[in-house]
PDB file of C-alpha atoms in Angstrom:
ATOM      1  CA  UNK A   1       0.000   0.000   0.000  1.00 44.00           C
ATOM      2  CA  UNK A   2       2.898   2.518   1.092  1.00 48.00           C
ATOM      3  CA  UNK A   3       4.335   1.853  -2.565  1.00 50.00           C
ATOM      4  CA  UNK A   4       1.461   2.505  -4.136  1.00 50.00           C
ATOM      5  CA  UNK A   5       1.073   5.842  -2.606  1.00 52.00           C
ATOM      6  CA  UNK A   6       4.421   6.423  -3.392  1.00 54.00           C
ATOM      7  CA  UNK A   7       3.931   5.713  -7.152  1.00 52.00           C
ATOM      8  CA  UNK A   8       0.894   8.459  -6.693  1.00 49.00           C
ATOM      9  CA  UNK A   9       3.015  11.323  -5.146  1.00 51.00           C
ATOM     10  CA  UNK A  10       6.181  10.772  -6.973  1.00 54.00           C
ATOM     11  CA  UNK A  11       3.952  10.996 -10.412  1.00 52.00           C
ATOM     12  CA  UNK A  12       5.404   7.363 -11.735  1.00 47.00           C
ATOM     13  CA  UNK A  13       3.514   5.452 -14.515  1.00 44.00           C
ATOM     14  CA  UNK A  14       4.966   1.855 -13.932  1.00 41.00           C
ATOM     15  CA  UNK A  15       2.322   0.797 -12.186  1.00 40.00           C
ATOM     16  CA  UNK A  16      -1.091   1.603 -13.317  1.00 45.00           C
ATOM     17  CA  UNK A  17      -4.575   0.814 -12.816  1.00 45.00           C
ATOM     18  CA  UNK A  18      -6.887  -2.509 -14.235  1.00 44.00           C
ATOM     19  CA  UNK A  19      -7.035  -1.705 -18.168  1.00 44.00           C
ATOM     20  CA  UNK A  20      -5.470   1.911 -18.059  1.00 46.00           C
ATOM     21  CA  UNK A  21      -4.042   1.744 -21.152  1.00 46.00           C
ATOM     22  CA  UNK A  22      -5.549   5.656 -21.308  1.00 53.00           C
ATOM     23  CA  UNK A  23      -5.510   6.780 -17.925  1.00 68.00           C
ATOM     24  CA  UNK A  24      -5.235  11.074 -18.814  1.00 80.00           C
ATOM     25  CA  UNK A  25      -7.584  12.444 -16.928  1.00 89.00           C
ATOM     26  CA  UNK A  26     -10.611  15.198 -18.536  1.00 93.00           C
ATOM     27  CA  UNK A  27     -10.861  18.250 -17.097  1.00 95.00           C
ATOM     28  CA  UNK A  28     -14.055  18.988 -16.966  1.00 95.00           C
ATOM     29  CA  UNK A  29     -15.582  22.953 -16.166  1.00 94.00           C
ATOM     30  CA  UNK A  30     -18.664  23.547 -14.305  1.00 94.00           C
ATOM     31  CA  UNK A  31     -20.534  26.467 -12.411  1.00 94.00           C
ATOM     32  CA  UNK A  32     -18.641  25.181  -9.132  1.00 96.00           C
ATOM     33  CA  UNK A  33     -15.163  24.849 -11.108  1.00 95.00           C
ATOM     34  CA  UNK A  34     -13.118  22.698 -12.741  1.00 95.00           C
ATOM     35  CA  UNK A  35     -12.281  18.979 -11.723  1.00 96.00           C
ATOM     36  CA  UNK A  36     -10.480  16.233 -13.224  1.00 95.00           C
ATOM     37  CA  UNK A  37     -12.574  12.799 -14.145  1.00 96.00           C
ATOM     38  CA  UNK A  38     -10.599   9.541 -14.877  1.00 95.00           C
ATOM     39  CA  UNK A  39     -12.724   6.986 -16.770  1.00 94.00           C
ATOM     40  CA  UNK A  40     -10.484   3.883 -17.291  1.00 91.00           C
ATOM     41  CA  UNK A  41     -11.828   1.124 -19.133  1.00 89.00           C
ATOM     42  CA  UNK A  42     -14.772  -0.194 -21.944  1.00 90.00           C
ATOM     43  CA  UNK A  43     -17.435   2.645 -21.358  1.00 91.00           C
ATOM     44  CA  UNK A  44     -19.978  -0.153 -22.097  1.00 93.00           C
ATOM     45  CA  UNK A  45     -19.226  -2.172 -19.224  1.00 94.00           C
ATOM     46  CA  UNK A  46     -20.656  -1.260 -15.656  1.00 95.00           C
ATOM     47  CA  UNK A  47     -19.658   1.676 -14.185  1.00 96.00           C
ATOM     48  CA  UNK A  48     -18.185   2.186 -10.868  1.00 95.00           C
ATOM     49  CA  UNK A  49     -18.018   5.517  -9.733  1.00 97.00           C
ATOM     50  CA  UNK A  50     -15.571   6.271  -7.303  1.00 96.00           C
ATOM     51  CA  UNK A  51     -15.752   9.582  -4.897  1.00 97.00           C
ATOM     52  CA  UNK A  52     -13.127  10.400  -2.174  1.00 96.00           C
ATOM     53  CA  UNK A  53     -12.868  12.043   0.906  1.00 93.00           C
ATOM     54  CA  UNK A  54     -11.956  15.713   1.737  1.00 92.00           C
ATOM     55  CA  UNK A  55      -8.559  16.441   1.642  1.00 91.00           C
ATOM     56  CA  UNK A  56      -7.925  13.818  -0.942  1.00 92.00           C
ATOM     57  CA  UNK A  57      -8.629  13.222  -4.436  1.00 94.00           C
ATOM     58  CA  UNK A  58      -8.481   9.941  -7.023  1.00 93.00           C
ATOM     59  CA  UNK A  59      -4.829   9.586  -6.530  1.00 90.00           C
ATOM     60  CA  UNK A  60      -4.299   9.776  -2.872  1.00 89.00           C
ATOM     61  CA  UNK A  61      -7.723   7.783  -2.048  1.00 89.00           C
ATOM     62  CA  UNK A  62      -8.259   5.314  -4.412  1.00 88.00           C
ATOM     63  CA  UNK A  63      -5.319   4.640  -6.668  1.00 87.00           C
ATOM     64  CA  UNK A  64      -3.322   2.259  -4.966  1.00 80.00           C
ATOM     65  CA  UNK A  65      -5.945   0.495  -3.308  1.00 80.00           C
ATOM     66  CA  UNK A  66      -6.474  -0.331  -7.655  1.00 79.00           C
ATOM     67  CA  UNK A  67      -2.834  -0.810  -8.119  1.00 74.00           C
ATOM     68  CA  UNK A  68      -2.648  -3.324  -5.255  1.00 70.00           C
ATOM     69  CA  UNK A  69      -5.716  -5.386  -6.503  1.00 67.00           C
ATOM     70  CA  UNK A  70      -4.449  -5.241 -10.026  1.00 59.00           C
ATOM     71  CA  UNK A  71      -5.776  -7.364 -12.586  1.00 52.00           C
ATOM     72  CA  UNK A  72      -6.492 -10.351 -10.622  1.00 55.00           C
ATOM     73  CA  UNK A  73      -9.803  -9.373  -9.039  1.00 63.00           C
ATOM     74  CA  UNK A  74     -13.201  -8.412 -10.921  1.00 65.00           C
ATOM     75  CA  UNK A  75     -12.477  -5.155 -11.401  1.00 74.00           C
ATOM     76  CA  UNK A  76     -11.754  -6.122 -14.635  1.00 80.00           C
ATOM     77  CA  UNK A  77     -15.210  -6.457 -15.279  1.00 87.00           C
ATOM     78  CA  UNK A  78     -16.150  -3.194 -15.016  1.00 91.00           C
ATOM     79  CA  UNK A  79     -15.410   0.608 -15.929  1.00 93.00           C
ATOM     80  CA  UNK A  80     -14.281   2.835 -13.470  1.00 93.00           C
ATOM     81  CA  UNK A  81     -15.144   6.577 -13.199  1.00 96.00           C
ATOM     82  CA  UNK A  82     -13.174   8.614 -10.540  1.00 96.00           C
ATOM     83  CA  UNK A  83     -14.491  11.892 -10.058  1.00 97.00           C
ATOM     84  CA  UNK A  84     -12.417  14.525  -7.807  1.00 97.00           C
ATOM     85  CA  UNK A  85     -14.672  17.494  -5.839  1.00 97.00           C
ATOM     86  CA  UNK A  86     -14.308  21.075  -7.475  1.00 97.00           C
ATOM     87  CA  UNK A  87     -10.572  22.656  -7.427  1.00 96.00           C
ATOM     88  CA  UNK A  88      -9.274  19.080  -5.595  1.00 95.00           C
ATOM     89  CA  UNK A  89      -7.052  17.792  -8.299  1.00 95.00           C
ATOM     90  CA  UNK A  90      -3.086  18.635  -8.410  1.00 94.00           C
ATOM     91  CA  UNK A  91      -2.632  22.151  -9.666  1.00 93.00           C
ATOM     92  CA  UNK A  92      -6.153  23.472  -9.662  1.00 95.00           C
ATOM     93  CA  UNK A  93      -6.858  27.323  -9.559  1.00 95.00           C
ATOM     94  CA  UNK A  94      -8.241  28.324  -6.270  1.00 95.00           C
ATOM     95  CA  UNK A  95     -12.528  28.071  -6.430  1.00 95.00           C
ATOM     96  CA  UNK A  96     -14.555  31.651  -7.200  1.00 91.00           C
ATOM     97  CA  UNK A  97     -17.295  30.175  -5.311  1.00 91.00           C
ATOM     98  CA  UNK A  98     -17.926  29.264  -1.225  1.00 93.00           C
ATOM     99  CA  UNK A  99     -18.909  25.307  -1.989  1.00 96.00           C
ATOM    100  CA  UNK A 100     -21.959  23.325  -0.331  1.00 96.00           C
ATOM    101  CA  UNK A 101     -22.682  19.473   0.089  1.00 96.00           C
ATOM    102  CA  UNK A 102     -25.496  20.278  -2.162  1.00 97.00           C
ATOM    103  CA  UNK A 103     -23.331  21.793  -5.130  1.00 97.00           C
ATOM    104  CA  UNK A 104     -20.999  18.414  -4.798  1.00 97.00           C
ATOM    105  CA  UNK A 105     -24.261  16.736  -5.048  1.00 97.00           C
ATOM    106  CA  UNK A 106     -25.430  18.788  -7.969  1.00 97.00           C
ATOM    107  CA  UNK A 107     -21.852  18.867  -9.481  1.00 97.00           C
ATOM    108  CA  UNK A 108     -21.528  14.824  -9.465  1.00 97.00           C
ATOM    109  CA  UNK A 109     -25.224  14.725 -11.531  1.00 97.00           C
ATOM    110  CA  UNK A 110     -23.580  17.563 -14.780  1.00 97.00           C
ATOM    111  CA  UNK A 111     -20.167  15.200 -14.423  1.00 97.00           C
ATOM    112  CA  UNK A 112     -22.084  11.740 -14.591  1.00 97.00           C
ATOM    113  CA  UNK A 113     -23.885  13.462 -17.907  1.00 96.00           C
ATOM    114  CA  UNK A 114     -21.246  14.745 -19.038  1.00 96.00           C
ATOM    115  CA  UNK A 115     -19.651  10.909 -19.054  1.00 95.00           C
ATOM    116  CA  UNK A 116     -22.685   9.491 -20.431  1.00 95.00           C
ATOM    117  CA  UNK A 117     -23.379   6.710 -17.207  1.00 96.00           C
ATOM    118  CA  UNK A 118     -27.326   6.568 -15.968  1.00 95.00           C
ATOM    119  CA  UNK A 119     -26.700   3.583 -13.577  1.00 96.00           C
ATOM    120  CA  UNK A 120     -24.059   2.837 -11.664  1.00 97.00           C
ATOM    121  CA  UNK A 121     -22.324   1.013  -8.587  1.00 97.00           C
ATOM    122  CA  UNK A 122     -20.883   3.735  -5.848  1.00 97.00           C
ATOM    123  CA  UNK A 123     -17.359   3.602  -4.020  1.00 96.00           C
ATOM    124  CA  UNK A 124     -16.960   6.553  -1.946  1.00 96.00           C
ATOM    125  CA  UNK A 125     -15.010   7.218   1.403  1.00 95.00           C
ATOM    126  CA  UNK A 126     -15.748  10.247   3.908  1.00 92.00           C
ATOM    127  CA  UNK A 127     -16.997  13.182   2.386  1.00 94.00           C
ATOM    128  CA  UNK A 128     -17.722  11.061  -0.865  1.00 96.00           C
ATOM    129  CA  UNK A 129     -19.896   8.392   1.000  1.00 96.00           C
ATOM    130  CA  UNK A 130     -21.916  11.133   2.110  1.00 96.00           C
ATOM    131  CA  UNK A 131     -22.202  12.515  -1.201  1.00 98.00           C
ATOM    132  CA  UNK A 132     -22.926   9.659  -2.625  1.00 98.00           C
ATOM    133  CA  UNK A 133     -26.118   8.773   0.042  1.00 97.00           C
ATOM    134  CA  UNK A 134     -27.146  12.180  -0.808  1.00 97.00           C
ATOM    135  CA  UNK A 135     -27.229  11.512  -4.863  1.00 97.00           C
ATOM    136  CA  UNK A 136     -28.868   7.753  -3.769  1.00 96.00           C
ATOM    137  CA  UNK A 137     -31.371   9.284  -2.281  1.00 96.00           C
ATOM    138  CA  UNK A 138     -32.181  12.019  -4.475  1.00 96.00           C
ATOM    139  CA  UNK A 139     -31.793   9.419  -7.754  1.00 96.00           C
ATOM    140  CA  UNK A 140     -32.850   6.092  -6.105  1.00 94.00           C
ATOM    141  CA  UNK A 141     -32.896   4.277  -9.537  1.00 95.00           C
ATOM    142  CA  UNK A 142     -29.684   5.484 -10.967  1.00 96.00           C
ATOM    143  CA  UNK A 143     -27.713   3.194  -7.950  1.00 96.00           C
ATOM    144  CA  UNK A 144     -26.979  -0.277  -8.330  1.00 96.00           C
ATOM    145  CA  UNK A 145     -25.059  -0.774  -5.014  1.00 96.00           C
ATOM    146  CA  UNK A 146     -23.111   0.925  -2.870  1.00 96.00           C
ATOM    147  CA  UNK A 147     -19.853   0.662  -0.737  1.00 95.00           C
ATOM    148  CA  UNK A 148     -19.179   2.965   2.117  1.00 96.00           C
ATOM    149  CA  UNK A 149     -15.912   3.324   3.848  1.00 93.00           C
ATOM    150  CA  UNK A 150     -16.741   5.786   7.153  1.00 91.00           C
ATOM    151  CA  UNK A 151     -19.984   7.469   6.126  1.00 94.00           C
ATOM    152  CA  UNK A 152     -21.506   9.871   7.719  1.00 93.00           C
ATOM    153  CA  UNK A 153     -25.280  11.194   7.446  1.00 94.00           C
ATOM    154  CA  UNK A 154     -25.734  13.065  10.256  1.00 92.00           C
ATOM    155  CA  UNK A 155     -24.158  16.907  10.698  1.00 87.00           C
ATOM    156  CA  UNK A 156     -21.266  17.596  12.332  1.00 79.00           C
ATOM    157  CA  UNK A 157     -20.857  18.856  16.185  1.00 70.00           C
ATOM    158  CA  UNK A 158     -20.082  22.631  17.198  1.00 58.00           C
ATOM    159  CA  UNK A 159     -16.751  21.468  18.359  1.00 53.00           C
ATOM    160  CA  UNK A 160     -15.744  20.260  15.098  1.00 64.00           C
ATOM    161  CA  UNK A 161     -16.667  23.455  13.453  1.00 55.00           C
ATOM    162  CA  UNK A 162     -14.560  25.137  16.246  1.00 56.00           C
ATOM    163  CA  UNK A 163     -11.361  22.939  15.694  1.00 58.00           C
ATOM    164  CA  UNK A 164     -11.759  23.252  11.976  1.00 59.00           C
ATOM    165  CA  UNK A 165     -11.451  27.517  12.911  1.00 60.00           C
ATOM    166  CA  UNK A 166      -8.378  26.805  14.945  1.00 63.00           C
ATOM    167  CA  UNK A 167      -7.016  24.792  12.576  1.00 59.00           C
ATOM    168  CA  UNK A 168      -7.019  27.114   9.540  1.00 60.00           C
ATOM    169  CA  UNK A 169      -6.221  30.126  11.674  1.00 57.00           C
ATOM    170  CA  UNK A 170      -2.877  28.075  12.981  1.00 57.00           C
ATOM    171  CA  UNK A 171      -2.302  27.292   9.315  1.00 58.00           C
ATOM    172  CA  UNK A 172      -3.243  30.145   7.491  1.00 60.00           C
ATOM    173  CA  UNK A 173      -1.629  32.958  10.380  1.00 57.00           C
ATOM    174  CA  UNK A 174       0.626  31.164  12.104  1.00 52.00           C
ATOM    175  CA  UNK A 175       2.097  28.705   9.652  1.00 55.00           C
ATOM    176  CA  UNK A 176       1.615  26.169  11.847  1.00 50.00           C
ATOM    177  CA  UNK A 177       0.024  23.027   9.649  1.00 61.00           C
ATOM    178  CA  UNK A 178       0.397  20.116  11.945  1.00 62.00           C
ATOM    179  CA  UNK A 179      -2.911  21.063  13.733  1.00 59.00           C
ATOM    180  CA  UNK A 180      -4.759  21.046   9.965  1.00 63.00           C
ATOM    181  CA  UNK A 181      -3.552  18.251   8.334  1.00 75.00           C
ATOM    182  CA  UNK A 182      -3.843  16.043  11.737  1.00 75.00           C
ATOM    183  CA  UNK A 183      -8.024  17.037  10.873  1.00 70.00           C
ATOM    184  CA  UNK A 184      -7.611  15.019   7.887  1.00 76.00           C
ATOM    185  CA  UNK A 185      -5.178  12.179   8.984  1.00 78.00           C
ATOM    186  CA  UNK A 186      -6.803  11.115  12.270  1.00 75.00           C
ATOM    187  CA  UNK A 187     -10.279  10.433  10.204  1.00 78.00           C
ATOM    188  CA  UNK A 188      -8.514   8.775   7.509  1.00 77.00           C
ATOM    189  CA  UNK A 189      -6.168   6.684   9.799  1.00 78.00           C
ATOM    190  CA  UNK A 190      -7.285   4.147  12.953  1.00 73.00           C
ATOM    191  CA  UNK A 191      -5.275   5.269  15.526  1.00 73.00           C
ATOM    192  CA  UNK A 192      -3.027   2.176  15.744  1.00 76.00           C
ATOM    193  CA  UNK A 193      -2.227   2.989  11.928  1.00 76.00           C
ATOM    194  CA  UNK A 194      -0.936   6.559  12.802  1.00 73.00           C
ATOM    195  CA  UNK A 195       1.112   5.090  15.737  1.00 76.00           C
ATOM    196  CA  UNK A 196       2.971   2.355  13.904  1.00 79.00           C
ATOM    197  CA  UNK A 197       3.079   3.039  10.562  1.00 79.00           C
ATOM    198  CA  UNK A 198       4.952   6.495   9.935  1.00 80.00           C
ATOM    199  CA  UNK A 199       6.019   6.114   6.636  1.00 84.00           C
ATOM    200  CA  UNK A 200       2.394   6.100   4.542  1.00 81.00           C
ATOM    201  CA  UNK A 201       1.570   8.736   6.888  1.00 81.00           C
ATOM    202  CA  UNK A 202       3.970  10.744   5.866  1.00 85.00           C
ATOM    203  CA  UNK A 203       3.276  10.323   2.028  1.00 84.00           C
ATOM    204  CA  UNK A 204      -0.089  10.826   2.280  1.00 85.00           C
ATOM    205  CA  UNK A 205       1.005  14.136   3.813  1.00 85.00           C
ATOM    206  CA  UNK A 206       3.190  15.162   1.102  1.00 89.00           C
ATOM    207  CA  UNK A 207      -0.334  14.362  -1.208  1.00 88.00           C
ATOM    208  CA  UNK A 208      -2.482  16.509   0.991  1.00 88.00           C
ATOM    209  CA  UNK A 209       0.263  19.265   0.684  1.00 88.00           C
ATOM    210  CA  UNK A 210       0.355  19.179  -3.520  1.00 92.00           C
ATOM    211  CA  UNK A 211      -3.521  20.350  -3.464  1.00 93.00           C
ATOM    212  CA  UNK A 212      -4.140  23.801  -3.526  1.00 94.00           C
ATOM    213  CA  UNK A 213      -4.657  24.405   0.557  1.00 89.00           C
ATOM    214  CA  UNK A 214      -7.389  27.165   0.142  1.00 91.00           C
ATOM    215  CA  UNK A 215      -9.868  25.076  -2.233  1.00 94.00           C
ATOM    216  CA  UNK A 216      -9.068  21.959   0.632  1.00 92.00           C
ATOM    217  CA  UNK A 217     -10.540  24.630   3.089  1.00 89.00           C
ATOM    218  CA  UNK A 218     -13.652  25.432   0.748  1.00 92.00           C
ATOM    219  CA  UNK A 219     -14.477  21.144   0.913  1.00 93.00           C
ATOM    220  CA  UNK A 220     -13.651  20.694   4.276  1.00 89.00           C
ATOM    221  CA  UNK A 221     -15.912  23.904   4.946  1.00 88.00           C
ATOM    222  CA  UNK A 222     -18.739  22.463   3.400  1.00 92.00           C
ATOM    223  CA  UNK A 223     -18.522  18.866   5.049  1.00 92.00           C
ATOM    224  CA  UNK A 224     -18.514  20.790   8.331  1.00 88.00           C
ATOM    225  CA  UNK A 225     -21.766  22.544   7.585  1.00 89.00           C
ATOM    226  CA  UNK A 226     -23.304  19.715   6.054  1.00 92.00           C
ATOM    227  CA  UNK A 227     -26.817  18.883   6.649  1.00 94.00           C
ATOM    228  CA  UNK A 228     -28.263  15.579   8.148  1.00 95.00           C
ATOM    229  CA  UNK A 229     -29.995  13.326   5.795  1.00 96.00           C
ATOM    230  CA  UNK A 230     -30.565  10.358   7.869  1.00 95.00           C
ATOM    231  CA  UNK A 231     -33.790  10.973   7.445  1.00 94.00           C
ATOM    232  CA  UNK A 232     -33.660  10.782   3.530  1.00 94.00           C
ATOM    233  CA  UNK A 233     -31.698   7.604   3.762  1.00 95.00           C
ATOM    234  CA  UNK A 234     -34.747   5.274   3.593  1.00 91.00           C
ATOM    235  CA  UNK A 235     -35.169   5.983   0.310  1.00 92.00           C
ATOM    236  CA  UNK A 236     -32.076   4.440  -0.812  1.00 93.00           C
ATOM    237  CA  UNK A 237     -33.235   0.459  -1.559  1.00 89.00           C
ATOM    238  CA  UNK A 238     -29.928  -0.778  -3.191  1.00 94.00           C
ATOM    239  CA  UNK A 239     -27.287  -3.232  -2.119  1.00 93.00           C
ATOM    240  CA  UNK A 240     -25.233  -1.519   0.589  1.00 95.00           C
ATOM    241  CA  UNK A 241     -21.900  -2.688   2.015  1.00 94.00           C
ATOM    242  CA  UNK A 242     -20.949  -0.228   5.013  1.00 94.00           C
ATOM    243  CA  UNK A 243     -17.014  -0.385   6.195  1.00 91.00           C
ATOM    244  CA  UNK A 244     -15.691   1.181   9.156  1.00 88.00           C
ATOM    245  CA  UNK A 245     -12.628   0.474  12.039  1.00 79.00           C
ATOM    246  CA  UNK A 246     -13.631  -1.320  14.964  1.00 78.00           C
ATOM    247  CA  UNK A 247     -12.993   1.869  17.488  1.00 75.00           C
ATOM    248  CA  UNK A 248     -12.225   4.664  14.733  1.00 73.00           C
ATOM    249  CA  UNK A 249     -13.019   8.047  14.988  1.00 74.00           C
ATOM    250  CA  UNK A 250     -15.781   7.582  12.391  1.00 80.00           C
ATOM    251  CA  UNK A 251     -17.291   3.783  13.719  1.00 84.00           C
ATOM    252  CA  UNK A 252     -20.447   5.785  15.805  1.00 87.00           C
ATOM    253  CA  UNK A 253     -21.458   7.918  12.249  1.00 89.00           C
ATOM    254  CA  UNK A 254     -21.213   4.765   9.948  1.00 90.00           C
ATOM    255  CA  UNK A 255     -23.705   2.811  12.747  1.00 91.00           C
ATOM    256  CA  UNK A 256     -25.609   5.756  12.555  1.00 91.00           C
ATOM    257  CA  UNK A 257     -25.958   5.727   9.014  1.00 93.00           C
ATOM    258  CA  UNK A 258     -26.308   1.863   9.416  1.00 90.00           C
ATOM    259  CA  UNK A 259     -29.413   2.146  11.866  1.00 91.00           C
ATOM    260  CA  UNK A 260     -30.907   5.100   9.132  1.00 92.00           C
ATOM    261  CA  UNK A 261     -31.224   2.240   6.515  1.00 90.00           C
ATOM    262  CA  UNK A 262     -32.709  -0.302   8.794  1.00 84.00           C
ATOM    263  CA  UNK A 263     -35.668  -0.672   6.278  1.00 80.00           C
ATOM    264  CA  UNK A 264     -32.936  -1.421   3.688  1.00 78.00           C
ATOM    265  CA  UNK A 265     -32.965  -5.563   4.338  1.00 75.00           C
ATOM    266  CA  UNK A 266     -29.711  -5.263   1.611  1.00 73.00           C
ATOM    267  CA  UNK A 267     -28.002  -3.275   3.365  1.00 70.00           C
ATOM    268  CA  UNK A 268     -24.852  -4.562   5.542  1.00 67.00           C
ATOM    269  CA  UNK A 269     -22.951  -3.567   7.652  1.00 61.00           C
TER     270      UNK A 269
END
């Protein structure tokens, strides 16, 4: 895995994705921004659309997760679509426009047009399972299945809106960006993982660091004043695989989200 994310944040093409024989990205421009979609493989086989969490995009969240399965698993079977939130792709110009959970919802229905897929199976993690939820329950039909790694339906607490504020202020005045990018690590990471296992810590660091800090501020923003839609959940009535660490930081939101789709008899957790 810590190779992998190597490959990712040194740029290196010697180890790619299941049939990425044309992995360049599209750059697609919308009313929110620009972001980069990779669509990697035959367009007419099923599509699994991939979202990632805040502070990350494709290549920091997903790619060598697809590097390490390779060719060997199903995922041959199927074409992948991995679309990056607004301004959250390597190099991006910093966002006009404050960003809600609702625009990412809005923006992931013009970039699913825009790739031609109607139906498809969902892969998101953080931020992009609860974007994802939100589209499955707006578009009920256009989900096949999903798979959620630490979702989260409900909003956040006033004391994470308050540490996200001290966090940016330490960054952003005091040039202090341990306190900012420990927001991001400590959700992505089980705590055992950021004790023992420094080195893919560290890269995914130097990742989080190549993205343009103030449109990581605008996401992060928005997934703080996100809404809850636990309520809205029921309506989602495809085949649901929920993942979370036994004792994480996010394990009480995905059982949560879990006890939302109780009516759901696919849905597992």
């Amino acid at each position: 895995l810590s190779r992998g994310v190597e490959i990712a944040v040194e740029g290196k093409d010697n180890a790619k994705s299941p049939d990425d024989d044309n992995n360049d990205p599209e750059l697609i421009d919308s009313e929110w921004g620009e972001c980069e979609v990779y669509v990697i493989g035959d367009r007419k086989l099923p599509a699994i659309v991939t979202y990632p969490d805040a502070g990350t995009n494709f290549d920091s969240c997903f790619k060598s997760f697809l590097q390490m399965c390779g060719s060997n698993c199903g995922f041959k079977h199927f074409c992948f679509v991995h679309v990056n939130p607004p301004g959250q792709h390597y190099g991006a110009s910093v966002l006009e426009n404050s960003l809600t959970m609702e625009d990412l919802t809005k923006h992931l229905e013009v970039v699913l047009e825009h790739v031609k897929v109607s139906q498809f199976y969902g892969f998101g993690c953080g931020m992009g399972s609860y974007v994802l939820l939100d589209f499955a329950s707006k578009y009920p039909q256009r989900l096949k299945a999903l798979i959620l790694i630490n979702p989260t339906a409900e909003k956040s607490w006033y004391f994470d809106w308050f540490y996200e504020k001290c966090n940016i202020f330490a960054n952003n005045y005091v040039k202090y960006d341990r306190w900012w990018v420990e927001q991001f690590t400590r959700r992505w990471f089980h705590r055992s993982t950021l004790q023992e296992n420094l080195p893919l810590l560290e890269l995914h660091e130097k990742l989080f660091f190549r993205m343009n800090q103030k449109n990581v501020e605008n996401i992060q923003r928005a997934f703080t004043l996100r809404r809850d839609i636990r309520s809205d959940l029921d309506k989602i009535k495809c085949r649901t695989i929920i993942l979370a660490a036994d004792g994480g930081l996010t394990e009480n939101e995905a059982v949560a989200v879990m006890a939302a789709m109780k009516n759901n008899p696919d849905c597992s957790w």
